[in-house]
Amino acid sequence: MRRIKISTGLTLRSYLVFAVVIVGFIALAIRVFCLQTINFDYYQKKVVDQLTTESTISSERGSIYDASGEVLATNVTSYRIFISPSSIQKAMQNGRAGLDEFISRGLCEILGTDYDTVYTLTQKKGSLDATVMRDADDESADKVLDFIAKNSLSNVLYVEAQSKRYYKHGDLATHVLGFTGTDNNGLEGIEKKHESVLAGTPGRIVTAQN
């Protein structure tokens, strides 16, 4: 019978390779364990932050009435027109060349805004939200919505309804009622004194993206 002699050096190398593979699997198992258990919340938040964008919805301010129940101060709807500069830049990188100029020109014609001002806003690559007009009326908002629909701009140009303070009797009793600022917070009179009651609670919109 012929005997086969196994080289000691070959055996040691085999053990060494086997040990390295085992250590690698152990290291991989530990890494997976850390990702799925110990650091799960951290990495889940990073994923959610990359897949979603969040914007605040201003609360509708409460109305003020007189002793007989007649409205003295209430809200009317106006519209904020805004763009997503980062989305515009991404769309241009993906084949929609000249989109920044097209949007700037279109909003200039619809809203009467300055072309250069809007174009400058479109170049803010790191910004998700840049306001073009803060208090647009119903007619302007409808025209912008039509512009969005006809040109597939729903991911880069937006119309947001918002509340604007309205005093039914104009300047009557303004020293008592007071007034609000551009951020809709009470600055004087009843508007300021009862701010905590009138202000309401802001909401938010969470938008998913691929």
PDB file of C-alpha atoms in Angstrom:
ATOM      1  CA  MET A   1       0.000   0.000   0.000  1.00  0.00           C
ATOM      2  CA  ARG A   2       1.348   3.420  -0.954  1.00  0.00           C
ATOM      3  CA  ARG A   3       1.448   6.015   1.789  1.00  0.00           C
ATOM      4  CA  ILE A   4       0.645   9.710   1.096  1.00  0.00           C
ATOM      5  CA  LYS A   5       2.602  12.187   3.174  1.00  0.00           C
ATOM      6  CA  ILE A   6       0.885  15.531   3.900  1.00  0.00           C
ATOM      7  CA  SER A   7       3.181  18.524   4.081  1.00  0.00           C
ATOM      8  CA  THR A   8       3.268  20.186   7.484  1.00  0.00           C
ATOM      9  CA  GLY A   9       3.638  23.621   5.853  1.00  0.00           C
ATOM     10  CA  LEU A  10       0.514  23.066   3.739  1.00  0.00           C
ATOM     11  CA  THR A  11      -1.464  22.022   6.818  1.00  0.00           C
ATOM     12  CA  LEU A  12      -0.408  25.143   8.729  1.00  0.00           C
ATOM     13  CA  ARG A  13      -1.400  27.351   5.795  1.00  0.00           C
ATOM     14  CA  SER A  14      -4.802  25.652   5.622  1.00  0.00           C
ATOM     15  CA  TYR A  15      -5.356  26.256   9.325  1.00  0.00           C
ATOM     16  CA  LEU A  16      -4.278  29.851   8.926  1.00  0.00           C
ATOM     17  CA  VAL A  17      -6.684  30.482   6.011  1.00  0.00           C
ATOM     18  CA  PHE A  18      -9.469  28.768   7.926  1.00  0.00           C
ATOM     19  CA  ALA A  19      -8.767  30.929  10.997  1.00  0.00           C
ATOM     20  CA  VAL A  20      -8.790  34.117   8.901  1.00  0.00           C
ATOM     21  CA  VAL A  21     -12.149  33.156   7.342  1.00  0.00           C
ATOM     22  CA  ILE A  22     -13.618  32.419  10.775  1.00  0.00           C
ATOM     23  CA  VAL A  23     -12.390  35.744  12.168  1.00  0.00           C
ATOM     24  CA  GLY A  24     -13.845  37.516   9.130  1.00  0.00           C
ATOM     25  CA  PHE A  25     -17.252  35.892   9.640  1.00  0.00           C
ATOM     26  CA  ILE A  26     -17.174  36.785  13.329  1.00  0.00           C
ATOM     27  CA  ALA A  27     -16.302  40.421  12.543  1.00  0.00           C
ATOM     28  CA  LEU A  28     -19.090  40.550   9.944  1.00  0.00           C
ATOM     29  CA  ALA A  29     -21.583  39.047  12.407  1.00  0.00           C
ATOM     30  CA  ILE A  30     -20.638  41.615  15.040  1.00  0.00           C
ATOM     31  CA  ARG A  31     -21.000  44.448  12.508  1.00  0.00           C
ATOM     32  CA  VAL A  32     -24.442  43.237  11.400  1.00  0.00           C
ATOM     33  CA  PHE A  33     -25.490  42.878  15.038  1.00  0.00           C
ATOM     34  CA  CYS A  34     -24.431  46.463  15.772  1.00  0.00           C
ATOM     35  CA  LEU A  35     -26.260  47.814  12.717  1.00  0.00           C
ATOM     36  CA  GLN A  36     -29.492  45.933  13.413  1.00  0.00           C
ATOM     37  CA  THR A  37     -29.643  46.332  17.181  1.00  0.00           C
ATOM     38  CA  ILE A  38     -27.282  48.721  18.956  1.00  0.00           C
ATOM     39  CA  ASN A  39     -27.178  51.441  16.236  1.00  0.00           C
ATOM     40  CA  PHE A  40     -30.519  50.652  14.601  1.00  0.00           C
ATOM     41  CA  ASP A  41     -32.267  53.925  15.606  1.00  0.00           C
ATOM     42  CA  TYR A  42     -29.349  56.040  14.395  1.00  0.00           C
ATOM     43  CA  TYR A  43     -29.165  54.478  10.926  1.00  0.00           C
ATOM     44  CA  GLN A  44     -32.936  54.319  10.562  1.00  0.00           C
ATOM     45  CA  LYS A  45     -33.094  58.078  11.165  1.00  0.00           C
ATOM     46  CA  LYS A  46     -30.389  58.678   8.551  1.00  0.00           C
ATOM     47  CA  VAL A  47     -32.361  56.657   5.990  1.00  0.00           C
ATOM     48  CA  VAL A  48     -35.625  58.453   6.799  1.00  0.00           C
ATOM     49  CA  ASP A  49     -33.894  61.844   6.554  1.00  0.00           C
ATOM     50  CA  GLN A  50     -32.598  60.953   3.089  1.00  0.00           C
ATOM     51  CA  LEU A  51     -35.971  59.714   1.829  1.00  0.00           C
ATOM     52  CA  THR A  52     -38.227  62.439   3.222  1.00  0.00           C
ATOM     53  CA  THR A  53     -38.446  66.212   3.350  1.00  0.00           C
ATOM     54  CA  GLU A  54     -40.388  68.048   5.997  1.00  0.00           C
ATOM     55  CA  SER A  55     -42.021  71.491   5.951  1.00  0.00           C
ATOM     56  CA  THR A  56     -43.987  73.324   8.607  1.00  0.00           C
ATOM     57  CA  ILE A  57     -47.660  74.249   8.172  1.00  0.00           C
ATOM     58  CA  SER A  58     -48.577  77.449   9.963  1.00  0.00           C
ATOM     59  CA  SER A  59     -51.578  77.076  12.254  1.00  0.00           C
ATOM     60  CA  GLU A  60     -54.730  79.051  11.515  1.00  0.00           C
ATOM     61  CA  ARG A  61     -55.032  81.884  14.014  1.00  0.00           C
ATOM     62  CA  GLY A  62     -58.185  81.992  16.115  1.00  0.00           C
ATOM     63  CA  SER A  63     -60.905  84.594  15.468  1.00  0.00           C
ATOM     64  CA  ILE A  64     -61.789  87.474  17.806  1.00  0.00           C
ATOM     65  CA  TYR A  65     -65.467  88.296  18.475  1.00  0.00           C
ATOM     66  CA  ASP A  66     -67.276  91.119  20.239  1.00  0.00           C
ATOM     67  CA  ALA A  67     -69.808  90.619  23.055  1.00  0.00           C
ATOM     68  CA  SER A  68     -72.636  89.993  20.577  1.00  0.00           C
ATOM     69  CA  GLY A  69     -70.712  87.307  18.684  1.00  0.00           C
ATOM     70  CA  GLU A  70     -69.800  89.425  15.655  1.00  0.00           C
ATOM     71  CA  VAL A  71     -66.408  88.687  14.127  1.00  0.00           C
ATOM     72  CA  LEU A  72     -63.876  91.482  14.571  1.00  0.00           C
ATOM     73  CA  ALA A  73     -60.707  89.686  13.481  1.00  0.00           C
ATOM     74  CA  THR A  74     -60.475  86.516  11.423  1.00  0.00           C
ATOM     75  CA  ASN A  75     -58.409  84.940   8.642  1.00  0.00           C
ATOM     76  CA  VAL A  76     -58.523  84.951   4.883  1.00  0.00           C
ATOM     77  CA  THR A  77     -56.635  82.576   2.605  1.00  0.00           C
ATOM     78  CA  SER A  78     -53.607  83.737   0.686  1.00  0.00           C
ATOM     79  CA  TYR A  79     -50.992  81.644  -1.090  1.00  0.00           C
ATOM     80  CA  ARG A  80     -47.253  81.250  -0.823  1.00  0.00           C
ATOM     81  CA  ILE A  81     -45.516  80.445  -4.093  1.00  0.00           C
ATOM     82  CA  PHE A  82     -42.200  78.679  -3.578  1.00  0.00           C
ATOM     83  CA  ILE A  83     -39.679  76.527  -5.389  1.00  0.00           C
ATOM     84  CA  SER A  84     -37.265  73.735  -4.465  1.00  0.00           C
ATOM     85  CA  PRO A  85     -33.890  74.887  -5.842  1.00  0.00           C
ATOM     86  CA  SER A  86     -32.150  71.573  -5.077  1.00  0.00           C
ATOM     87  CA  SER A  87     -34.864  69.665  -6.973  1.00  0.00           C
ATOM     88  CA  ILE A  88     -34.545  72.048  -9.911  1.00  0.00           C
ATOM     89  CA  GLN A  89     -30.797  71.486 -10.068  1.00  0.00           C
ATOM     90  CA  LYS A  90     -31.233  67.693  -9.901  1.00  0.00           C
ATOM     91  CA  ALA A  91     -33.838  67.786 -12.675  1.00  0.00           C
ATOM     92  CA  MET A  92     -31.423  69.767 -14.849  1.00  0.00           C
ATOM     93  CA  GLN A  93     -28.703  67.184 -14.226  1.00  0.00           C
ATOM     94  CA  ASN A  94     -31.149  64.482 -15.329  1.00  0.00           C
ATOM     95  CA  GLY A  95     -31.931  65.998 -18.704  1.00  0.00           C
ATOM     96  CA  ARG A  96     -34.166  69.044 -18.152  1.00  0.00           C
ATOM     97  CA  ALA A  97     -31.648  71.626 -19.280  1.00  0.00           C
ATOM     98  CA  GLY A  98     -32.699  75.256 -18.883  1.00  0.00           C
ATOM     99  CA  LEU A  99     -35.383  74.443 -16.308  1.00  0.00           C
ATOM    100  CA  ASP A 100     -34.186  77.243 -13.998  1.00  0.00           C
ATOM    101  CA  GLU A 101     -34.581  79.814 -16.779  1.00  0.00           C
ATOM    102  CA  PHE A 102     -37.953  78.390 -17.845  1.00  0.00           C
ATOM    103  CA  ILE A 103     -39.394  78.596 -14.312  1.00  0.00           C
ATOM    104  CA  SER A 104     -37.968  82.082 -13.726  1.00  0.00           C
ATOM    105  CA  ARG A 105     -39.448  83.343 -16.976  1.00  0.00           C
ATOM    106  CA  GLY A 106     -42.826  81.699 -16.350  1.00  0.00           C
ATOM    107  CA  LEU A 107     -43.211  83.091 -12.817  1.00  0.00           C
ATOM    108  CA  CYS A 108     -42.093  86.502 -14.040  1.00  0.00           C
ATOM    109  CA  GLU A 109     -44.946  86.513 -16.567  1.00  0.00           C
ATOM    110  CA  ILE A 110     -47.567  85.141 -14.160  1.00  0.00           C
ATOM    111  CA  LEU A 111     -46.691  86.975 -10.946  1.00  0.00           C
ATOM    112  CA  GLY A 112     -44.860  90.030 -12.235  1.00  0.00           C
ATOM    113  CA  THR A 113     -41.792  89.085 -10.208  1.00  0.00           C
ATOM    114  CA  ASP A 114     -38.280  90.122 -11.166  1.00  0.00           C
ATOM    115  CA  TYR A 115     -36.648  87.519 -13.415  1.00  0.00           C
ATOM    116  CA  ASP A 116     -33.164  87.900 -11.940  1.00  0.00           C
ATOM    117  CA  THR A 117     -34.481  87.558  -8.381  1.00  0.00           C
ATOM    118  CA  VAL A 118     -36.269  84.283  -9.141  1.00  0.00           C
ATOM    119  CA  TYR A 119     -33.337  82.954 -11.152  1.00  0.00           C
ATOM    120  CA  THR A 120     -30.999  83.644  -8.222  1.00  0.00           C
ATOM    121  CA  LEU A 121     -33.299  81.600  -5.974  1.00  0.00           C
ATOM    122  CA  THR A 122     -33.166  78.648  -8.372  1.00  0.00           C
ATOM    123  CA  GLN A 123     -29.364  78.519  -7.996  1.00  0.00           C
ATOM    124  CA  LYS A 124     -29.430  77.793  -4.236  1.00  0.00           C
ATOM    125  CA  LYS A 125     -28.451  74.153  -4.681  1.00  0.00           C
ATOM    126  CA  GLY A 126     -28.584  73.238  -1.003  1.00  0.00           C
ATOM    127  CA  SER A 127     -32.048  74.698  -0.402  1.00  0.00           C
ATOM    128  CA  LEU A 128     -35.297  72.702  -0.496  1.00  0.00           C
ATOM    129  CA  ASP A 129     -37.594  75.700  -0.051  1.00  0.00           C
ATOM    130  CA  ALA A 130     -37.251  79.244  -1.418  1.00  0.00           C
ATOM    131  CA  THR A 131     -40.210  81.656  -1.337  1.00  0.00           C
ATOM    132  CA  VAL A 132     -40.966  83.509  -4.573  1.00  0.00           C
ATOM    133  CA  MET A 133     -44.160  85.290  -3.384  1.00  0.00           C
ATOM    134  CA  ARG A 134     -45.639  85.217   0.106  1.00  0.00           C
ATOM    135  CA  ASP A 135     -49.187  86.606  -0.302  1.00  0.00           C
ATOM    136  CA  ALA A 136     -50.455  85.667  -3.760  1.00  0.00           C
ATOM    137  CA  ASP A 137     -54.197  85.962  -4.444  1.00  0.00           C
ATOM    138  CA  ASP A 138     -56.550  83.266  -5.738  1.00  0.00           C
ATOM    139  CA  GLU A 139     -56.140  84.242  -9.403  1.00  0.00           C
ATOM    140  CA  SER A 140     -52.355  84.171  -9.275  1.00  0.00           C
ATOM    141  CA  ALA A 141     -52.353  80.866  -7.397  1.00  0.00           C
ATOM    142  CA  ASP A 142     -54.646  79.291 -10.004  1.00  0.00           C
ATOM    143  CA  LYS A 143     -52.385  80.463 -12.833  1.00  0.00           C
ATOM    144  CA  VAL A 144     -49.316  79.008 -11.138  1.00  0.00           C
ATOM    145  CA  LEU A 145     -51.124  75.703 -10.543  1.00  0.00           C
ATOM    146  CA  ASP A 146     -52.037  75.604 -14.236  1.00  0.00           C
ATOM    147  CA  PHE A 147     -48.411  76.366 -15.138  1.00  0.00           C
ATOM    148  CA  ILE A 148     -47.284  73.490 -12.906  1.00  0.00           C
ATOM    149  CA  ALA A 149     -49.772  71.017 -14.393  1.00  0.00           C
ATOM    150  CA  LYS A 150     -49.030  71.874 -18.038  1.00  0.00           C
ATOM    151  CA  ASN A 151     -45.257  71.626 -17.622  1.00  0.00           C
ATOM    152  CA  SER A 152     -44.872  68.738 -15.123  1.00  0.00           C
ATOM    153  CA  LEU A 153     -43.387  70.937 -12.410  1.00  0.00           C
ATOM    154  CA  SER A 154     -45.098  69.363  -9.396  1.00  0.00           C
ATOM    155  CA  ASN A 155     -41.769  68.308  -7.873  1.00  0.00           C
ATOM    156  CA  VAL A 156     -40.033  71.679  -8.181  1.00  0.00           C
ATOM    157  CA  LEU A 157     -42.690  74.406  -7.933  1.00  0.00           C
ATOM    158  CA  TYR A 158     -45.354  74.620  -5.222  1.00  0.00           C
ATOM    159  CA  VAL A 159     -48.424  76.588  -4.122  1.00  0.00           C
ATOM    160  CA  GLU A 160     -49.172  76.587  -0.402  1.00  0.00           C
ATOM    161  CA  ALA A 161     -52.408  77.943   1.101  1.00  0.00           C
ATOM    162  CA  GLN A 162     -51.918  79.998   4.262  1.00  0.00           C
ATOM    163  CA  SER A 163     -53.945  82.189   6.595  1.00  0.00           C
ATOM    164  CA  LYS A 164     -53.701  85.976   6.544  1.00  0.00           C
ATOM    165  CA  ARG A 165     -55.168  88.170   9.279  1.00  0.00           C
ATOM    166  CA  TYR A 166     -58.257  90.177   8.295  1.00  0.00           C
ATOM    167  CA  TYR A 167     -59.984  92.875  10.353  1.00  0.00           C
ATOM    168  CA  LYS A 168     -63.603  93.159   9.280  1.00  0.00           C
ATOM    169  CA  HIS A 169     -64.020  96.811  10.309  1.00  0.00           C
ATOM    170  CA  GLY A 170     -60.664  98.041   9.137  1.00  0.00           C
ATOM    171  CA  ASP A 171     -58.958 100.380  11.599  1.00  0.00           C
ATOM    172  CA  LEU A 172     -61.880 100.401  14.028  1.00  0.00           C
ATOM    173  CA  ALA A 173     -60.694  99.648  17.581  1.00  0.00           C
ATOM    174  CA  THR A 174     -57.196  98.757  16.418  1.00  0.00           C
ATOM    175  CA  HIS A 175     -55.805 100.150  19.701  1.00  0.00           C
ATOM    176  CA  VAL A 176     -57.808  97.403  21.474  1.00  0.00           C
ATOM    177  CA  LEU A 177     -57.562  94.549  18.982  1.00  0.00           C
ATOM    178  CA  GLY A 178     -53.938  95.213  18.139  1.00  0.00           C
ATOM    179  CA  PHE A 179     -52.350  93.572  15.096  1.00  0.00           C
ATOM    180  CA  THR A 180     -50.084  90.751  13.950  1.00  0.00           C
ATOM    181  CA  GLY A 181     -46.712  90.767  12.250  1.00  0.00           C
ATOM    182  CA  THR A 182     -45.624  89.123   9.007  1.00  0.00           C
ATOM    183  CA  ASP A 183     -45.141  85.846  10.911  1.00  0.00           C
ATOM    184  CA  ASN A 184     -48.789  86.040  12.081  1.00  0.00           C
ATOM    185  CA  ASN A 185     -47.810  86.502  15.747  1.00  0.00           C
ATOM    186  CA  GLY A 186     -49.644  89.069  17.865  1.00  0.00           C
ATOM    187  CA  LEU A 187     -47.691  92.286  18.411  1.00  0.00           C
ATOM    188  CA  GLU A 188     -50.135  94.582  20.223  1.00  0.00           C
ATOM    189  CA  GLY A 189     -53.511  94.625  22.008  1.00  0.00           C
ATOM    190  CA  ILE A 190     -55.676  91.525  22.346  1.00  0.00           C
ATOM    191  CA  GLU A 191     -53.679  89.822  19.595  1.00  0.00           C
ATOM    192  CA  LYS A 192     -50.582  89.947  21.798  1.00  0.00           C
ATOM    193  CA  LYS A 193     -52.217  89.511  25.214  1.00  0.00           C
ATOM    194  CA  HIS A 194     -53.983  86.292  24.201  1.00  0.00           C
ATOM    195  CA  GLU A 195     -51.274  85.003  21.855  1.00  0.00           C
ATOM    196  CA  SER A 196     -51.155  81.581  23.524  1.00  0.00           C
ATOM    197  CA  VAL A 197     -54.883  81.064  22.842  1.00  0.00           C
ATOM    198  CA  LEU A 198     -55.072  82.604  19.368  1.00  0.00           C
ATOM    199  CA  ALA A 199     -51.850  81.196  17.872  1.00  0.00           C
ATOM    200  CA  GLY A 200     -52.875  77.525  17.620  1.00  0.00           C
ATOM    201  CA  THR A 201     -50.439  74.666  17.010  1.00  0.00           C
ATOM    202  CA  PRO A 202     -48.375  74.461  13.791  1.00  0.00           C
ATOM    203  CA  GLY A 203     -48.514  71.222  11.774  1.00  0.00           C
ATOM    204  CA  ARG A 204     -46.112  69.703   9.285  1.00  0.00           C
ATOM    205  CA  ILE A 205     -46.023  68.063   5.880  1.00  0.00           C
ATOM    206  CA  VAL A 206     -43.723  65.088   5.343  1.00  0.00           C
ATOM    207  CA  THR A 207     -43.021  64.324   1.682  1.00  0.00           C
ATOM    208  CA  ALA A 208     -41.411  61.079   0.504  1.00  0.00           C
ATOM    209  CA  GLN A 209     -38.975  61.051  -2.404  1.00  0.00           C
ATOM    210  CA  ASN A 210     -37.105  58.336  -4.293  1.00  0.00           C
TER     211      ASN A 210
END
